GROMACS .gro file of C-alpha atoms in nm:
model
  166
    1MET     CA    1   2.541  -0.298  -0.539
    2SER     CA    2   2.537  -0.438  -0.175
    3VAL     CA    3   2.683  -0.802  -0.298
    4ARG     CA    4   2.952  -0.629  -0.443
    5MET     CA    5   2.940  -0.403  -0.080
    6GLY     CA    6   3.068  -0.708   0.057
    7HIS     CA    7   2.729  -0.901   0.145
    8THR     CA    8   2.637  -1.228   0.134
    9ILE     CA    9   2.352  -1.315  -0.104
   10GLN     CA   10   2.188  -1.440   0.220
   11GLU     CA   11   2.220  -1.110   0.381
   12VAL     CA   12   2.120  -0.929   0.064
   13ILE     CA   13   1.826  -1.104   0.093
   14LEU     CA   14   1.748  -1.064   0.425
   15MET     CA   15   1.791  -0.699   0.368
   16ALA     CA   16   1.528  -0.720   0.062
   17LEU     CA   17   1.294  -0.885   0.297
   18PHE     CA   18   1.277  -0.666   0.573
   19GLY     CA   19   1.249  -0.371   0.265
   20VAL     CA   20   0.922  -0.536   0.170
   21PHE     CA   21   0.801  -0.575   0.511
   22VAL     CA   22   0.841  -0.187   0.595
   23TRP     CA   23   0.708  -0.129   0.262
   24THR     CA   24   0.378  -0.277   0.441
   25LEU     CA   25   0.401  -0.059   0.679
   26ILE     CA   26   0.420   0.250   0.466
   27GLU     CA   27   0.140   0.107   0.235
   28TYR     CA   28  -0.075   0.086   0.570
   29SER     CA   29   0.022   0.481   0.723
   30LEU     CA   30  -0.020   0.600   0.342
   31HIS     CA   31  -0.340   0.470   0.319
   32ARG     CA   32  -0.436   0.525   0.617
   33PHE     CA   33  -0.299   0.859   0.736
   34LEU     CA   34  -0.286   1.001   0.388
   35PHE     CA   35  -0.515   0.847   0.144
   36HIS     CA   36  -0.801   0.895   0.413
   37ILE     CA   37  -0.744   1.266   0.579
   38GLU     CA   38  -1.003   1.448   0.676
   39THR     CA   39  -1.015   1.755   0.486
   40ARG     CA   40  -1.154   2.126   0.525
   41SER     CA   41  -1.060   2.350   0.196
   42TYR     CA   42  -1.160   2.359  -0.170
   43TRP     CA   43  -0.777   2.349  -0.204
   44SER     CA   44  -0.728   2.014   0.002
   45ASN     CA   45  -1.038   1.858  -0.116
   46THR     CA   46  -0.876   1.885  -0.438
   47ALA     CA   47  -0.565   1.767  -0.366
   48HIS     CA   48  -0.762   1.450  -0.119
   49TYR     CA   49  -0.963   1.364  -0.454
   50LEU     CA   50  -0.696   1.380  -0.706
   51ILE     CA   51  -0.466   1.164  -0.494
   52HIS     CA   52  -0.725   0.833  -0.389
   53GLY     CA   53  -1.091   0.971  -0.367
   54CYS     CA   54  -1.131   0.927  -0.723
   55HIS     CA   55  -0.992   0.574  -0.690
   56HIS     CA   56  -1.214   0.578  -0.402
   57LYS     CA   57  -1.531   0.754  -0.597
   58HIS     CA   58  -1.492   0.527  -0.913
   59PRO     CA   59  -1.352   0.188  -0.775
   60MET     CA   60  -1.361  -0.013  -1.056
   61ASP     CA   61  -1.184   0.208  -1.276
   62SER     CA   62  -0.888   0.048  -1.397
   63LEU     CA   63  -0.655   0.344  -1.451
   64ARG     CA   64  -0.719   0.496  -1.150
   65LEU     CA   65  -0.580   0.214  -0.992
   66VAL     CA   66  -0.238   0.243  -1.002
   67PHE     CA   67   0.009   0.521  -0.962
   68PRO     CA   68   0.194   0.615  -1.250
   69PRO     CA   69   0.484   0.539  -1.304
   70ALA     CA   70   0.650   0.872  -1.421
   71GLY     CA   71   0.540   0.997  -1.042
   72ALA     CA   72   0.655   0.674  -0.901
   73ALA     CA   73   0.998   0.678  -1.012
   74ILE     CA   74   0.988   1.112  -0.906
   75ILE     CA   75   0.889   0.963  -0.480
   76CYS     CA   76   1.199   0.709  -0.530
   77VAL     CA   77   1.476   1.004  -0.497
   78PRO     CA   78   1.298   1.087  -0.173
   79PHE     CA   79   1.267   0.755  -0.092
   80TRP     CA   80   1.595   0.627  -0.135
   81ASN     CA   81   1.729   0.907   0.053
   82VAL     CA   82   1.491   0.833   0.356
   83VAL     CA   83   1.656   0.500   0.352
   84ALA     CA   84   2.064   0.616   0.332
   85PHE     CA   85   1.962   0.814   0.609
   86PHE     CA   86   1.875   0.524   0.800
   87ALA     CA   87   2.072   0.264   0.635
   88SER     CA   88   2.463   0.225   0.545
   89PRO     CA   89   2.596   0.301   0.265
   90SER     CA   90   2.653  -0.083   0.187
   91THR     CA   91   2.276  -0.126   0.357
   92THR     CA   92   2.075   0.079   0.138
   93PRO     CA   93   2.080  -0.060  -0.202
   94ALA     CA   94   1.930  -0.413  -0.039
   95LEU     CA   95   1.696  -0.248   0.169
   96PHE     CA   96   1.583  -0.021  -0.071
   97ALA     CA   97   1.515  -0.240  -0.373
   98GLY     CA   98   1.299  -0.462  -0.104
   99GLY     CA   99   1.048  -0.173  -0.039
  100LEU     CA  100   1.088  -0.108  -0.419
  101LEU     CA  101   0.966  -0.490  -0.499
  102GLY     CA  102   0.651  -0.461  -0.223
  103TYR     CA  103   0.500  -0.156  -0.383
  104VAL     CA  104   0.539  -0.323  -0.755
  105MET     CA  105   0.357  -0.630  -0.547
  106TYR     CA  106   0.132  -0.381  -0.372
  107ASP     CA  107   0.049  -0.236  -0.726
  108CYS     CA  108   0.012  -0.576  -0.889
  109THR     CA  109  -0.225  -0.687  -0.587
  110HIS     CA  110  -0.441  -0.378  -0.592
  111TYR     CA  111  -0.504  -0.431  -0.958
  112TYR     CA  112  -0.557  -0.762  -0.901
  113LEU     CA  113  -0.791  -0.749  -0.576
  114HIS     CA  114  -1.013  -0.495  -0.815
  115HIS     CA  115  -1.038  -0.671  -1.151
  116GLY     CA  116  -0.920  -1.030  -1.085
  117GLN     CA  117  -1.145  -1.298  -1.028
  118PRO     CA  118  -0.926  -1.511  -0.798
  119SER     CA  119  -1.110  -1.854  -0.673
  120LYS     CA  120  -0.895  -1.966  -0.371
  121ASP     CA  121  -0.740  -1.802  -0.105
  122PRO     CA  122  -0.531  -1.583   0.044
  123ALA     CA  123  -0.656  -1.422  -0.317
  124ASN     CA  124  -1.007  -1.435  -0.281
  125HIS     CA  125  -0.972  -1.370   0.095
  126LEU     CA  126  -0.796  -1.035   0.011
  127LYS     CA  127  -1.025  -0.911  -0.247
  128ARG     CA  128  -1.322  -0.897  -0.002
  129TYR     CA  129  -1.148  -0.770   0.220
  130HIS     CA  130  -1.065  -0.460  -0.004
  131LEU     CA  131  -1.382  -0.440  -0.145
  132SER     CA  132  -1.527  -0.452   0.205
  133HIS     CA  133  -1.313  -0.143   0.245
  134HIS     CA  134  -1.457   0.057  -0.044
  135PHE     CA  135  -1.757  -0.118  -0.012
  136ARG     CA  136  -1.935  -0.181   0.342
  137ILE     CA  137  -1.661   0.103   0.616
  138GLN     CA  138  -1.390   0.265   0.440
  139ASP     CA  139  -1.298   0.327   0.811
  140LYS     CA  140  -1.141   0.012   0.860
  141GLY     CA  141  -0.968  -0.242   0.664
  142PHE     CA  142  -0.620   0.025   0.470
  143GLY     CA  143  -0.420  -0.324   0.430
  144ILE     CA  144  -0.378  -0.413   0.090
  145THR     CA  145  -0.145  -0.680   0.056
  146SER     CA  146  -0.235  -0.822   0.417
  147SER     CA  147  -0.448  -0.716   0.754
  148LEU     CA  148  -0.129  -0.712   0.930
  149TRP     CA  149  -0.095  -0.406   1.022
  150ASP     CA  150  -0.511  -0.340   1.065
  151ALA     CA  151  -0.449  -0.609   1.353
  152VAL     CA  152  -0.102  -0.412   1.548
  153PHE     CA  153  -0.315  -0.063   1.476
  154GLY     CA  154  -0.699  -0.213   1.600
  155THR     CA  155  -0.864  -0.086   1.268
  156LEU     CA  156  -0.957  -0.439   1.151
  157PRO     CA  157  -1.316  -0.468   1.117
  158SER     CA  158  -1.539  -0.584   1.333
  159SER     CA  159  -1.609  -0.935   1.371
  160LYS     CA  160  -1.910  -0.884   1.224
  161ILE     CA  161  -1.796  -0.771   0.916
  162ALA     CA  162  -1.540  -1.001   0.951
  163ALA     CA  163  -1.813  -1.334   0.945
  164LYS     CA  164  -1.953  -1.166   0.615
  165LEU     CA  165  -1.641  -1.173   0.426
  166SER     CA  166  -1.532  -1.542   0.536
   0.00000   0.00000   0.00000
């Protein structure tokens, strides 16, 4: 759609890559501030458990790793509207496509980190990094597909833990 609206292939690729980049910040933010929110009431505890707590309680359960596709499709509508609010009509499709690609890459990566057996870096490092978040220190290491935003916002695991991951 962005190409049909006058953008070159190179521009669309750059916009899509920017969408992937923005997705990594959304991924980090959701994981840190929503999925690990402190709850105090019965209903907020229940909602938190259903959204993310069950994944931490049963991290190797393959049925609790990715957001259901029907739910993801429904959430696409408000995300499209947010992108459209900040972007022009001709850039919205490419930016949204990049964000959606980032989400799919995140889901596939997250599943692989829990159930794959990577033998080489960077996948092997990411697996150790993510499983450290599950089994060692749950208030650090919120990035799934990278540790970029953990470095930016000071939530990297301590150097002692990082040394154990290497």
